[in-house]
Every structure is written in C-alpha cells, then in structure tokens.
C-alpha cells in the first residue's frame, strides 16, 4: 500500500532518524546563513566537503613551509582576534543555538585565547648512549577532520585550530548543523588571522551545510589522516568505527559528592556557579549532587542563597516529562528518553515557566531532592537543573556517584576536607578530570591551574587535548659521535 506523506511529515521522520543516530536532527532545522556575517563573506567555507578538504590540504602544505616562529605569529593573531571578537561570537552562538549565556560564552572565548597551548606544547625527546643519539619528534598527522558540537561551537573550532596548527596540521571542520553560522564565523576568524600574520588566506576550512553525509566523506577521504570528534555518544561511536586514527571526546554526566567535612557555604556557591556556567552546557559541568544527609539541608539552603530555586517532587516529575522526550530507534523500535533540544542550555526561568512557575532574573538554577533512579540523575541534561540525592555515608556516596557517571570516565567533583574520602572517590570514579573544592570549570583552567581545552578525550585517552595530542611520533637515529660526554 502506498503512503502519501506530506513534505512536513517526511521532514519530521528524517529529523527523528537523524536524532536517533546521534542528535543531529537540527540538520533540517537551522536555516542560518553560514557563508557570511553582516554581509561580509566568510573565508574558507565550501559548498562541497571535497573542496573543503582540498583547501585544508593546501593549508597543510602552507603550514609545512612555515617556520615555527611564523606559525606562532599566526597563533598569536588568532588569540588577539579571539579576545577582541569574543562578545560577537558569544552573541552569535546564543542567537543561533538558543542555548547558553552571552557573558559566559564571552568568558569561554577569552579562556581559549589565553590558555590554549601553542607551539611550546610540542617538545622533542632525546636519548643518548653508547651508540649515539636518538631523537623523537612530534610530527603533524597531515589534514585533521574535526567534528565539533553545538554546545561550545566557536570555542571548539578555535581551540582545535590553535592546537592543530601549532602541531603543523591542516584542519577541515564538519561543525554541528545547529551551530553552523557560529562555527563558520570562527573558521573565518582563523583565516583572517592567518592572512594578517603572513600565512595563507585559507588555512582551515569548513562546509556550508554539514550533514552526516559530509562527515562520511571526511571519514573516507585519503587526505584525512586523523579524525577528532567532540560530541555525544552517537557521533563518537561513528568516528571510532571509521577505520581511521581517531580522538573521541564524548559525553559525561559529572557527579558531585559533598561530605560533612566540606565548607558547605563555599561548596553550595561553587556547585551553583559551575552548574549554571553557560546554562550547564559544558560537558564538565555539575549534573547531580550526592550530599551527606547530615549537611543536606544546610547545603540546599546555601544553594537557595546563591540563586537556586527548589521545586517539589511533583514539579520535578512534571518538568522531567517536558525536558525528556521519547525517541524511538527506527531499527529496533525501542523507545528511550532523550533530552529535548528545546530545553538544552535554556535559562532556569524559561524552564520553570514550562511548569507554570514565574521567577525573576536572579534565579539561575533549579534544584530538587530526588532518588537515585530519577531521570534528572540518570540523564545528561545540559540545562540548569540539579538533582540532590541524600546519602548516609561515603560508601553509599561513592557507590551511587560512580553509577551515575555511567562509566564515561569524564569528570567528577567533590567538596570535602577529608583526604581519604577525596582519594577514595578519585580512585573509584577514574575520570579524566577530578575537581576538588572548586566549581567544575576550574578543571579546564578557568580559576584553576593548567591549560584549557574544549575537547576532553576520555574514551581514547588523550585527556585534555592540546597541540601534542594531534601529533605522531617520529624517530631519527644518529649513529655514533653525537654524544658530547
Ligand atoms: P551531538 O552529539 O548532537 O553532535 C556533535 C556533532 O556530531 C555534530 O556536528 C553532529 O551533526 C554530528 N553528528 C551527530 N551524529 C553523527 C553521526 N552519526 N555521524 C557523523 N556526525 C554526527 O553533540 P552536541 O549536542 O552538540 O554536544 C553535546 C554532547 O557532546 C554532550 O553529550 C556533551 O557531553 C558532549 N561534549 C563532549 C565534550 C568533550 O570534550 N568530551 C565537549 C563538548 C560536548
């Protein structure tokens, strides 16, 4: 029997299928022009992925011909433009994706400009002995294919570009379709910086309309030697099955434990600051709290003093039915809950309004007491909703927090002054990032020591990626005579 579907119905089914593949339903939704900004044509943006790869290959050849000093000049210019244009990209990102907060996105760009390592991250190793000298250098892969998320779109493009260029690679991007205008603005920024600093006019490239098909072209193209993917489980899985060397930076669901030795007032403020940063979009942000029952009331009260609004279990149930929607796998027919893209990264006030609660601009987080099995604990929501689960002791806290992290081994947090508790949780949870007594963003160098990145590669083990993550080791053996002692 023939089915006569309307165009709208077909679009809806395509969106559903793509969504089940890995959350890219927006391919059919975003009609932002990704080729220009305010009438200015963006440089390095191609209609065809093959042309984008050709341009990135030419960029790679140009980098190979540049000295380290020249490369560093380009990177310095990228940093300068990134700092200067941070507010533009922050506003653009919020306007296009409807997610996050302008002031926080601005801060994220400045963090990228200031704390993404450049060429100094590339360090050669030398071994000398009876037989002479062996030199090991960190060499570029060639052209890197990078898939970037909607949650930190321009931040990831710039952070990846700095590291990949510092390592001597070319880069082609397949950005998130929901953030294509913002991502391509960042691609253009890199190219403007390159031209201004004496590099090629097109150093990095992207496409007008990224899709799963353009990603596939990237996976299969012989010039692409390394794939770097920052995104949810679907896309990381697909990149890791590509048959190419790949770096996968996937999902998290960071738990926080607060025990009864913590400075509760500070813990409450730190947790709310971290959880609400860019409306909880960063993959490292606090997603659920396990609080010792003897301090839970005080913790909740201090959170309320810091812009948290407490909802009842009934309201939490109602909100869960709005922020999580049924999604059916077309192959298996299995229906599972996924986050509603209309709720990810939205302000707390907007989410509260959906259950009929009106609050002022001072409310930045929704908190609620839940059991461990509540969907707010189990799902990576990426919105300023923070469930709090009471626990009896450290054994129960660690057991539940490790389970809630779902084996992502991404990020976990703890507020405590008990060294044994801190050590036990860090060992048990095995995350790439473990933050003690600070907001989550300290883990990526914002108010914490260490470099920054927006590509945290847990599954493939590079950790907080930097220029050296995008290199391959090459050895040169110099026989005899090169030892001076
Ligand atoms: P997403 O998973 O929806 O999409 C990421 C990118 O992958 C997009 O470009 C999308 O179009 C593309 N894509 C999706 N499925 C694909 C497939 N099967 N083949 C090829 N391309 C595909 O990501 P998002 O919603 O923008 O980002 C949120 C997710 O990313 C969260 O799970 C978050 O934790 C994670 N994330 C991780 C890090 C990290 O450093 N580990 C950083 C940011 C975001």
Short mmCIF file of C-alpha atoms and ligand atoms in Angstrom, two decimals:
data_model
loop_
_atom_site.label_atom_id
_atom_site.label_comp_id
_atom_site.label_asym_id
_atom_site.label_seq_id
_atom_site.Cartn_x
_atom_site.Cartn_y
_atom_site.Cartn_z
CA UNK A 1 0.00 0.00 0.00
CA UNK A 2 1.43 3.40 -0.98
CA UNK A 3 1.64 6.05 1.73
CA UNK A 4 1.15 9.64 0.64
CA UNK A 5 3.22 11.65 3.10
CA UNK A 6 3.29 15.38 3.17
CA UNK A 7 6.68 17.12 2.98
CA UNK A 8 6.35 18.14 6.62
CA UNK A 9 5.78 14.53 7.67
CA UNK A 10 8.83 13.37 5.70
CA UNK A 11 10.96 16.10 7.31
CA UNK A 12 9.73 15.03 10.72
CA UNK A 13 10.68 11.38 10.12
CA UNK A 14 14.13 12.37 8.77
CA UNK A 15 14.66 14.54 11.83
CA UNK A 16 13.66 11.66 14.12
CA UNK A 17 16.01 9.21 12.35
CA UNK A 18 18.95 11.62 12.44
CA UNK A 19 18.22 12.40 16.06
CA UNK A 20 18.42 8.70 16.90
CA UNK A 21 21.75 8.47 15.10
CA UNK A 22 23.35 10.98 17.39
CA UNK A 23 21.40 14.14 17.91
CA UNK A 24 21.88 15.93 14.62
CA UNK A 25 18.18 16.48 13.98
CA UNK A 26 18.92 20.12 13.51
CA UNK A 27 20.33 19.45 10.03
CA UNK A 28 16.84 20.12 8.76
CA UNK A 29 16.01 22.93 11.16
CA UNK A 30 18.79 25.51 11.04
CA UNK A 31 18.44 27.94 8.17
CA UNK A 32 21.14 30.37 9.30
CA UNK A 33 23.40 31.59 6.51
CA UNK A 34 26.80 30.08 7.24
CA UNK A 35 28.62 31.81 4.37
CA UNK A 36 28.50 35.44 5.51
CA UNK A 37 28.38 37.63 8.60
CA UNK A 38 26.73 41.06 8.34
CA UNK A 39 27.25 41.00 4.57
CA UNK A 40 30.95 40.03 4.85
CA UNK A 41 31.76 36.78 3.02
CA UNK A 42 33.32 34.22 5.36
CA UNK A 43 36.63 32.79 4.15
CA UNK A 44 37.27 29.04 3.92
CA UNK A 45 33.64 27.89 3.64
CA UNK A 46 32.84 25.47 0.77
CA UNK A 47 29.63 24.02 -0.63
CA UNK A 48 31.33 20.66 -1.21
CA UNK A 49 33.23 18.78 1.51
CA UNK A 50 35.74 17.55 -1.10
CA UNK A 51 36.60 21.16 -1.95
CA UNK A 52 36.91 21.98 1.76
CA UNK A 53 39.34 19.06 2.15
CA UNK A 54 41.35 20.29 -0.86
CA UNK A 55 41.57 23.75 0.72
CA UNK A 56 42.64 22.29 4.08
CA UNK A 57 45.25 20.19 2.25
CA UNK A 58 46.65 23.37 0.66
CA UNK A 59 46.60 24.91 4.17
CA UNK A 60 48.59 21.94 5.46
CA UNK A 61 51.19 22.38 2.71
CA UNK A 62 51.47 26.07 3.60
CA UNK A 63 51.98 25.28 7.30
CA UNK A 64 54.67 22.74 6.43
CA UNK A 65 56.53 25.50 4.61
CA UNK A 66 56.31 27.89 7.59
CA UNK A 67 58.88 28.13 10.37
CA UNK A 68 57.77 27.59 13.97
CA UNK A 69 58.14 31.31 14.55
CA UNK A 70 55.82 32.08 11.63
CA UNK A 71 53.29 29.52 12.88
CA UNK A 72 53.40 31.11 16.32
CA UNK A 73 52.76 34.54 14.76
CA UNK A 74 49.54 33.20 13.20
CA UNK A 75 48.52 31.71 16.54
CA UNK A 76 49.22 35.00 18.33
CA UNK A 77 46.93 36.75 15.85
CA UNK A 78 44.23 34.10 16.40
CA UNK A 79 44.46 34.78 20.15
CA UNK A 80 44.19 38.53 19.56
CA UNK A 81 41.13 38.27 17.32
CA UNK A 82 39.51 35.68 19.58
CA UNK A 83 39.80 38.02 22.58
CA UNK A 84 38.56 41.01 20.55
CA UNK A 85 35.64 39.21 18.91
CA UNK A 86 34.65 37.06 21.90
CA UNK A 87 31.44 39.07 22.52
CA UNK A 88 30.44 38.81 18.85
CA UNK A 89 30.85 35.02 18.82
CA UNK A 90 29.12 34.71 22.20
CA UNK A 91 26.08 36.66 21.00
CA UNK A 92 26.02 34.81 17.70
CA UNK A 93 26.25 31.44 19.47
CA UNK A 94 23.35 32.21 21.80
CA UNK A 95 21.23 33.68 18.98
CA UNK A 96 21.80 30.76 16.62
CA UNK A 97 21.61 27.82 19.04
CA UNK A 98 19.23 29.50 21.53
CA UNK A 99 21.42 27.92 24.21
CA UNK A 100 23.74 29.29 26.87
CA UNK A 101 24.55 32.74 28.21
CA UNK A 102 26.37 35.54 26.40
CA UNK A 103 28.57 36.59 29.36
CA UNK A 104 29.73 33.02 29.94
CA UNK A 105 30.35 32.31 26.27
CA UNK A 106 32.42 35.50 26.14
CA UNK A 107 34.48 34.25 29.10
CA UNK A 108 34.96 30.87 27.39
CA UNK A 109 36.42 32.51 24.28
CA UNK A 110 38.82 34.57 26.35
CA UNK A 111 39.86 31.40 28.17
CA UNK A 112 40.54 29.72 24.81
CA UNK A 113 42.57 32.73 23.65
CA UNK A 114 44.65 32.84 26.83
CA UNK A 115 45.13 29.23 27.84
CA UNK A 116 45.15 27.00 24.74
CA UNK A 117 48.77 25.86 24.32
CA UNK A 118 50.61 26.78 21.12
CA UNK A 119 53.85 25.50 19.61
CA UNK A 120 55.57 25.35 23.04
CA UNK A 121 53.49 22.23 23.66
CA UNK A 122 55.47 20.35 21.01
CA UNK A 123 58.60 19.02 22.68
CA UNK A 124 61.17 16.70 21.16
CA UNK A 125 62.76 13.91 23.19
CA UNK A 126 66.38 12.80 23.01
CA UNK A 127 68.08 9.63 24.19
CA UNK A 128 71.85 9.39 24.13
CA UNK A 129 74.08 6.40 24.90
CA UNK A 130 76.93 4.25 23.67
CA UNK A 131 75.51 4.10 20.16
CA UNK A 132 74.95 7.81 19.65
CA UNK A 133 71.75 9.85 19.78
CA UNK A 134 68.11 9.10 19.07
CA UNK A 135 65.73 11.97 18.51
CA UNK A 136 61.95 11.59 18.78
CA UNK A 137 59.88 14.39 17.33
CA UNK A 138 56.16 15.14 17.47
CA UNK A 139 55.19 15.40 13.83
CA UNK A 140 51.91 16.50 12.25
CA UNK A 141 49.42 13.91 11.01
CA UNK A 142 48.53 15.93 7.90
CA UNK A 143 44.96 17.09 7.47
CA UNK A 144 42.75 16.62 10.53
CA UNK A 145 38.98 16.16 10.14
CA UNK A 146 37.27 17.73 13.14
CA UNK A 147 33.63 17.29 14.20
CA UNK A 148 32.50 19.96 16.63
CA UNK A 149 29.46 20.28 18.93
CA UNK A 150 26.67 22.83 19.25
CA UNK A 151 27.35 23.41 22.93
CA UNK A 152 30.73 25.21 22.55
CA UNK A 153 30.75 25.77 18.78
CA UNK A 154 33.21 28.60 18.08
CA UNK A 155 35.21 27.85 21.23
CA UNK A 156 35.91 24.30 19.98
CA UNK A 157 36.75 25.44 16.43
CA UNK A 158 39.29 27.99 17.74
CA UNK A 159 40.73 25.75 20.45
CA UNK A 160 41.11 22.83 17.99
CA UNK A 161 42.61 25.13 15.34
CA UNK A 162 45.26 26.57 17.68
CA UNK A 163 46.38 23.10 18.79
CA UNK A 164 46.22 21.51 15.36
CA UNK A 165 48.03 24.37 13.62
CA UNK A 166 50.67 24.50 16.39
CA UNK A 167 51.29 20.82 15.68
CA UNK A 168 51.68 21.59 11.96
CA UNK A 169 48.41 20.09 10.71
CA UNK A 170 45.78 21.37 8.31
CA UNK A 171 42.17 21.23 9.53
CA UNK A 172 38.76 20.75 7.93
CA UNK A 173 35.65 21.04 10.08
CA UNK A 174 32.27 19.33 9.95
CA UNK A 175 30.57 21.53 12.55
CA UNK A 176 27.27 20.86 14.28
CA UNK A 177 24.44 21.80 11.89
CA UNK A 178 22.67 23.66 14.69
CA UNK A 179 25.63 25.99 15.18
CA UNK A 180 26.96 26.28 11.66
CA UNK A 181 26.93 30.08 11.34
CA UNK A 182 28.80 30.47 14.66
CA UNK A 183 31.28 27.71 13.86
CA UNK A 184 31.99 29.08 10.38
CA UNK A 185 32.47 32.57 11.85
CA UNK A 186 35.29 31.02 13.90
CA UNK A 187 36.74 29.27 10.82
CA UNK A 188 36.79 32.66 9.07
CA UNK A 189 38.46 34.24 12.13
CA UNK A 190 41.32 31.72 11.90
CA UNK A 191 41.72 32.51 8.19
CA UNK A 192 41.67 36.28 8.78
CA UNK A 193 44.34 35.81 11.47
CA UNK A 194 46.42 33.71 9.09
CA UNK A 195 46.27 36.27 6.28
CA UNK A 196 47.05 39.13 8.69
CA UNK A 197 50.08 37.30 10.10
CA UNK A 198 51.60 36.35 6.74
CA UNK A 199 50.06 32.87 6.46
CA UNK A 200 47.82 31.59 3.64
CA UNK A 201 44.42 33.19 3.06
CA UNK A 202 42.74 29.85 3.66
CA UNK A 203 44.43 27.92 6.44
CA UNK A 204 41.40 25.98 7.75
CA UNK A 205 38.14 25.07 6.01
CA UNK A 206 34.53 24.11 6.61
CA UNK A 207 31.32 23.44 4.70
CA UNK A 208 28.16 25.47 4.11
CA UNK A 209 25.82 22.69 5.19
CA UNK A 210 27.38 19.94 7.29
CA UNK A 211 25.44 16.66 7.36
CA UNK A 212 26.09 13.05 8.26
CA UNK A 213 26.98 12.59 4.56
CA UNK A 214 29.66 15.29 4.62
CA UNK A 215 31.04 13.62 7.76
CA UNK A 216 31.20 10.33 5.87
CA UNK A 217 33.15 11.98 3.01
CA UNK A 218 35.59 13.21 5.62
CA UNK A 219 35.91 9.73 7.17
CA UNK A 220 36.71 8.17 3.81
CA UNK A 221 38.88 10.83 2.15
CA UNK A 222 42.50 9.65 1.75
CA UNK A 223 43.92 13.08 2.73
CA UNK A 224 42.31 12.94 6.17
CA UNK A 225 44.83 11.25 8.46
CA UNK A 226 43.27 11.94 11.84
CA UNK A 227 39.67 12.41 12.97
CA UNK A 228 38.89 14.40 16.10
CA UNK A 229 35.33 14.28 17.35
CA UNK A 230 33.81 16.34 20.14
CA UNK A 231 30.19 15.39 20.75
CA UNK A 232 27.67 12.95 22.14
CA UNK A 233 27.86 9.13 22.20
CA UNK A 234 26.38 8.62 18.69
CA UNK A 235 28.94 10.66 16.82
CA UNK A 236 31.90 9.50 18.90
CA UNK A 237 30.88 5.89 18.18
CA UNK A 238 30.63 6.62 14.46
CA UNK A 239 34.09 8.25 14.34
CA UNK A 240 35.67 5.41 16.27
CA UNK A 241 34.21 2.93 13.76
CA UNK A 242 35.63 4.85 10.80
CA UNK A 243 38.74 2.71 10.48
CA UNK A 244 40.96 5.79 10.85
CA UNK A 245 43.03 7.01 13.76
CA UNK A 246 40.51 8.98 15.85
CA UNK A 247 40.35 11.02 19.01
CA UNK A 248 36.96 10.82 20.70
CA UNK A 249 35.77 13.43 23.21
CA UNK A 250 32.39 12.17 24.35
CA UNK A 251 29.56 12.66 26.80
CA UNK A 252 29.78 12.96 30.55
CA UNK A 253 27.36 13.10 33.47
CA UNK A 254 29.56 14.60 36.21
CA UNK A 255 28.50 13.75 39.77
CA UNK A 256 29.38 15.88 42.81
CA UNK A 257 29.83 14.50 46.30
CA UNK A 258 29.55 16.82 49.29
CA UNK A 259 30.54 15.25 52.61
CA UNK A 260 30.18 16.63 56.13
CA UNK A 261 33.74 17.96 56.35
CA UNK A 262 33.23 20.38 53.44
CA UNK A 263 32.91 24.14 53.77
CA UNK A 264 29.18 23.93 52.99
CA UNK A 265 28.66 27.60 52.18
CA UNK A 266 31.54 27.57 49.67
CA UNK A 267 30.52 24.17 48.27
CA UNK A 268 26.97 25.42 47.59
CA UNK A 269 28.25 28.54 45.79
CA UNK A 270 30.89 26.62 43.82
CA UNK A 271 28.37 23.98 42.72
CA UNK A 272 25.77 26.54 41.60
CA UNK A 273 28.45 28.63 39.84
CA UNK A 274 29.74 25.57 37.97
CA UNK A 275 26.33 24.06 37.22
CA UNK A 276 24.96 27.30 35.79
CA UNK A 277 28.03 28.27 33.76
CA UNK A 278 26.73 28.74 30.21
CA UNK A 279 23.47 27.17 31.46
CA UNK A 280 25.18 23.84 32.12
CA UNK A 281 26.29 23.27 28.50
CA UNK A 282 29.93 22.33 29.28
CA UNK A 283 30.35 18.57 29.41
CA UNK A 284 32.32 19.01 32.66
CA UNK A 285 29.54 20.90 34.50
CA UNK A 286 27.97 19.53 37.69
CA UNK A 287 24.98 17.35 36.76
CA UNK A 288 23.88 15.68 40.04
CA UNK A 289 24.77 16.01 43.73
CA UNK A 290 25.18 13.33 46.38
CA UNK A 291 25.04 15.08 49.74
CA UNK A 292 25.64 13.58 53.17
CA UNK A 293 22.25 13.61 54.89
CA UNK A 294 23.58 15.50 57.95
CA UNK A 295 24.56 18.54 55.82
CA UNK A 296 21.97 18.28 53.00
CA UNK A 297 19.52 20.82 54.49
CA UNK A 298 22.28 23.38 55.00
CA UNK A 299 23.64 22.76 51.50
CA UNK A 300 20.19 23.27 49.95
CA UNK A 301 19.62 26.43 51.96
CA UNK A 302 23.01 27.85 50.89
CA UNK A 303 22.24 26.95 47.28
CA UNK A 304 18.99 28.90 47.60
CA UNK A 305 21.05 31.87 48.83
CA UNK A 306 23.01 31.58 45.58
CA UNK A 307 20.21 31.76 43.03
CA UNK A 308 18.79 28.24 43.23
CA UNK A 309 15.04 27.64 43.15
CA UNK A 310 13.78 24.48 44.89
CA UNK A 311 10.95 22.58 43.21
CA UNK A 312 8.74 19.87 44.74
CA UNK A 313 8.89 16.19 43.69
CA UNK A 314 5.60 16.68 41.82
CA UNK A 315 7.00 19.68 39.94
CA UNK A 316 10.17 17.69 39.20
CA UNK A 317 8.04 14.92 37.69
CA UNK A 318 6.18 17.42 35.54
CA UNK A 319 9.41 19.07 34.41
CA UNK A 320 11.00 15.69 33.62
CA UNK A 321 8.14 14.96 31.21
CA UNK A 322 8.93 18.19 29.38
CA UNK A 323 12.75 18.19 29.27
CA UNK A 324 12.99 14.50 28.36
CA UNK A 325 11.13 13.22 25.33
CA UNK A 326 10.52 9.78 23.85
CA UNK A 327 12.76 8.85 20.98
CA UNK A 328 12.20 5.64 19.01
CA UNK A 329 15.09 3.75 17.45
CA UNK A 330 13.93 3.09 13.87
CA UNK A 331 15.87 -0.18 13.68
CA UNK A 332 14.96 -1.81 16.99
CA UNK A 333 11.70 0.01 17.71
CA UNK A 334 12.96 0.57 21.26
CA UNK A 335 11.73 3.82 22.76
CA UNK A 336 14.06 5.66 25.11
CA UNK A 337 14.13 9.06 26.75
CA UNK A 338 16.39 11.73 25.26
CA UNK A 339 16.82 15.37 26.18
CA UNK A 340 14.53 17.81 24.42
CA UNK A 341 16.61 20.10 22.20
CA UNK A 342 14.12 22.86 23.05
CA UNK A 343 15.26 22.72 26.68
CA UNK A 344 19.05 22.14 26.47
CA UNK A 345 21.03 25.19 27.59
CA UNK A 346 17.94 27.30 28.37
CA UNK A 347 17.73 29.72 31.31
CA UNK A 348 16.29 28.34 34.57
CA UNK A 349 13.45 30.90 34.35
CA UNK A 350 12.49 29.62 30.89
CA UNK A 351 12.41 26.01 32.12
CA UNK A 352 10.40 26.95 35.20
CA UNK A 353 7.87 28.78 33.08
CA UNK A 354 7.18 25.50 31.28
CA UNK A 355 5.70 24.17 34.55
CA UNK A 356 3.88 27.39 35.30
CA UNK A 357 6.40 28.93 37.73
CA UNK A 358 7.44 32.53 37.19
CA UNK A 359 10.71 33.73 38.73
CA UNK A 360 12.96 36.77 38.44
CA UNK A 361 16.34 37.05 36.73
CA UNK A 362 18.16 36.27 40.00
CA UNK A 363 17.17 32.59 39.71
CA UNK A 364 19.85 30.73 37.77
CA UNK A 365 19.38 27.11 38.80
CA UNK A 366 16.53 24.68 39.54
CA UNK A 367 17.23 22.26 42.37
CA UNK A 368 15.18 19.36 43.67
CA UNK A 369 15.54 16.39 46.00
CA UNK A 370 15.28 13.11 44.16
CA UNK A 371 16.04 9.43 44.49
CA UNK A 372 18.97 7.88 42.64
CA UNK A 373 16.78 6.48 39.85
CA UNK A 374 15.24 9.82 38.94
CA UNK A 375 15.77 10.75 35.26
CA UNK A 376 17.40 14.04 36.34
CA UNK A 377 20.19 11.97 37.92
CA UNK A 378 20.48 9.42 35.13
CA UNK A 379 20.39 11.68 32.04
CA UNK A 380 22.98 14.20 30.90
CA UNK A 381 20.51 17.10 30.77
CA UNK A 382 22.85 20.01 29.86
CA UNK A 383 20.47 22.53 31.43
CA UNK A 384 20.49 24.27 34.82
CA UNK A 385 18.55 21.56 36.69
CA UNK A 386 20.40 19.98 39.60
CA UNK A 387 19.02 16.95 41.45
CA UNK A 388 20.24 16.34 45.01
CA UNK A 389 20.31 12.81 46.44
CA UNK A 390 20.81 12.33 50.20
CA UNK A 391 23.34 9.66 51.17
CA UNK A 392 24.17 8.05 54.52
CA UNK A 393 27.94 7.87 54.27
CA UNK A 394 30.95 7.94 51.96
CA UNK A 395 30.48 4.31 50.86
CA UNK A 396 26.99 4.99 49.58
CA UNK A 397 28.04 8.35 48.09
CA UNK A 398 30.87 6.82 46.06
CA UNK A 399 28.81 3.81 45.01
CA UNK A 400 25.95 5.97 43.66
CA UNK A 401 28.16 8.70 42.16
CA UNK A 402 30.21 6.15 40.21
CA UNK A 403 27.00 4.53 38.92
CA UNK A 404 25.55 7.93 37.91
CA UNK A 405 28.70 8.70 35.91
CA UNK A 406 27.78 5.68 33.76
CA UNK A 407 31.38 4.65 33.10
CA UNK A 408 32.04 7.69 30.87
CA UNK A 409 35.16 8.34 32.98
CA UNK A 410 34.76 12.00 32.02
CA UNK A 411 34.55 14.36 35.02
CA UNK A 412 33.67 14.21 38.73
CA UNK A 413 33.70 16.70 41.58
CA UNK A 414 33.97 16.57 45.34
CA UNK A 415 33.71 19.02 48.20
CA UNK A 416 35.47 17.71 51.29
CA UNK A 417 38.41 18.25 53.60
CA UNK A 418 38.81 14.55 54.26
CA UNK A 419 41.82 13.39 52.24
CA UNK A 420 40.78 9.74 52.49
CA UNK A 421 37.32 10.49 51.10
CA UNK A 422 38.76 12.59 48.27
CA UNK A 423 41.28 9.91 47.37
CA UNK A 424 38.79 7.07 47.53
CA UNK A 425 36.32 8.80 45.20
CA UNK A 426 39.01 9.87 42.73
CA UNK A 427 40.28 6.30 42.54
CA UNK A 428 36.83 4.75 42.22
CA UNK A 429 35.42 7.07 39.57
CA UNK A 430 38.51 7.04 37.27
CA UNK A 431 37.52 10.23 35.45
CA UNK A 432 39.74 12.29 33.14
CA UNK A 433 39.03 15.36 35.31
CA UNK A 434 38.52 15.33 39.08
CA UNK A 435 37.91 18.71 40.72
CA UNK A 436 38.25 19.15 44.47
CA UNK A 437 36.62 22.07 46.31
CA UNK A 438 36.05 24.32 43.30
CA UNK A 439 33.49 24.93 40.55
CA UNK A 440 33.70 22.45 37.64
CA UNK A 441 35.29 24.97 35.28
CA UNK A 442 38.47 25.02 37.41
CA UNK A 443 39.07 21.64 35.74
CA UNK A 444 39.58 23.32 32.35
CA UNK A 445 41.85 26.06 33.66
CA UNK A 446 39.19 28.68 34.48
CA UNK A 447 40.18 29.65 38.01
CA UNK A 448 42.32 26.51 38.17
CA UNK A 449 45.88 25.67 37.16
CA UNK A 450 46.66 24.08 33.82
CA UNK A 451 45.87 24.62 30.16
CA UNK A 452 42.39 24.73 28.68
CA UNK A 453 40.64 22.66 26.05
CA UNK A 454 37.11 22.12 24.81
CA UNK A 455 37.94 18.63 23.58
CA UNK A 456 38.35 16.31 26.54
CA UNK A 457 39.18 12.91 25.16
CA UNK A 458 38.23 10.32 27.76
CA UNK A 459 37.32 7.34 25.54
CA UNK A 460 40.57 7.43 23.53
CA UNK A 461 42.77 8.54 26.43
CA UNK A 462 44.38 11.80 25.29
CA UNK A 463 42.67 13.57 28.21
CA UNK A 464 42.64 17.36 27.98
CA UNK A 465 43.81 17.63 24.39
CA UNK A 466 46.46 20.13 23.29
CA UNK A 467 48.81 20.51 20.32
CA UNK A 468 50.78 17.37 21.23
CA UNK A 469 47.58 15.25 21.10
CA UNK A 470 47.42 15.95 17.35
CA UNK A 471 50.90 14.64 16.58
CA UNK A 472 52.55 11.37 15.69
CA UNK A 473 55.93 10.34 16.99
CA UNK A 474 58.81 10.02 14.54
CA UNK A 475 62.27 8.75 15.42
CA UNK A 476 65.61 9.74 13.90
CA UNK A 477 68.66 7.72 14.89
CA UNK A 478 72.07 9.35 14.65
CA UNK A 479 74.72 6.72 14.99
CA UNK A 480 77.90 7.42 16.95
CA UNK A 481 79.66 10.73 17.54
CA UNK A 482 76.67 12.76 18.65
CA UNK A 483 77.14 12.22 22.36
CA UNK A 484 79.20 15.02 23.87
CA UNK A 485 80.01 13.37 27.22
P1 LIG B 1 25.92 15.95 19.17
O1 LIG B 1 26.33 14.62 19.60
O2 LIG B 1 24.48 16.24 18.99
O3 LIG B 1 26.65 16.31 17.79
C1 LIG B 1 28.01 16.54 17.65
C2 LIG B 1 28.37 16.62 16.17
O4 LIG B 1 28.24 15.35 15.61
C3 LIG B 1 27.51 17.44 15.26
O5 LIG B 1 28.34 18.00 14.27
C4 LIG B 1 26.54 16.46 14.65
O6 LIG B 1 25.96 16.87 13.47
C5 LIG B 1 27.44 15.37 14.41
N1 LIG B 1 26.88 14.05 14.36
C6 LIG B 1 25.96 13.51 15.17
N2 LIG B 1 25.78 12.21 14.88
C7 LIG B 1 26.65 11.92 13.87
C8 LIG B 1 26.99 10.73 13.16
N3 LIG B 1 26.38 9.55 13.41
N4 LIG B 1 27.96 10.81 12.19
C9 LIG B 1 28.58 11.98 11.95
N5 LIG B 1 28.32 13.13 12.58
C10 LIG B 1 27.36 13.11 13.54
O7 LIG B 1 26.59 16.99 20.13
P2 LIG B 1 26.02 18.28 20.87
O8 LIG B 1 24.64 18.06 21.35
O9 LIG B 1 26.31 19.49 20.18
O10 LIG B 1 27.02 18.21 22.11
C11 LIG B 1 26.63 17.67 23.29
C12 LIG B 1 27.30 16.37 23.59
O11 LIG B 1 28.69 16.45 23.33
C13 LIG B 1 27.16 16.04 25.03
O12 LIG B 1 26.98 14.66 25.19
C14 LIG B 1 28.46 16.53 25.63
O13 LIG B 1 28.83 15.90 26.84
C15 LIG B 1 29.41 16.19 24.53
N6 LIG B 1 30.59 17.04 24.58
C16 LIG B 1 31.76 16.49 24.97
C17 LIG B 1 32.89 17.28 25.06
C18 LIG B 1 34.20 16.70 25.49
O14 LIG B 1 35.18 17.42 25.45
N7 LIG B 1 34.26 15.46 25.91
C19 LIG B 1 32.83 18.64 24.75
C20 LIG B 1 31.60 19.17 24.33
C21 LIG B 1 30.49 18.35 24.24
#
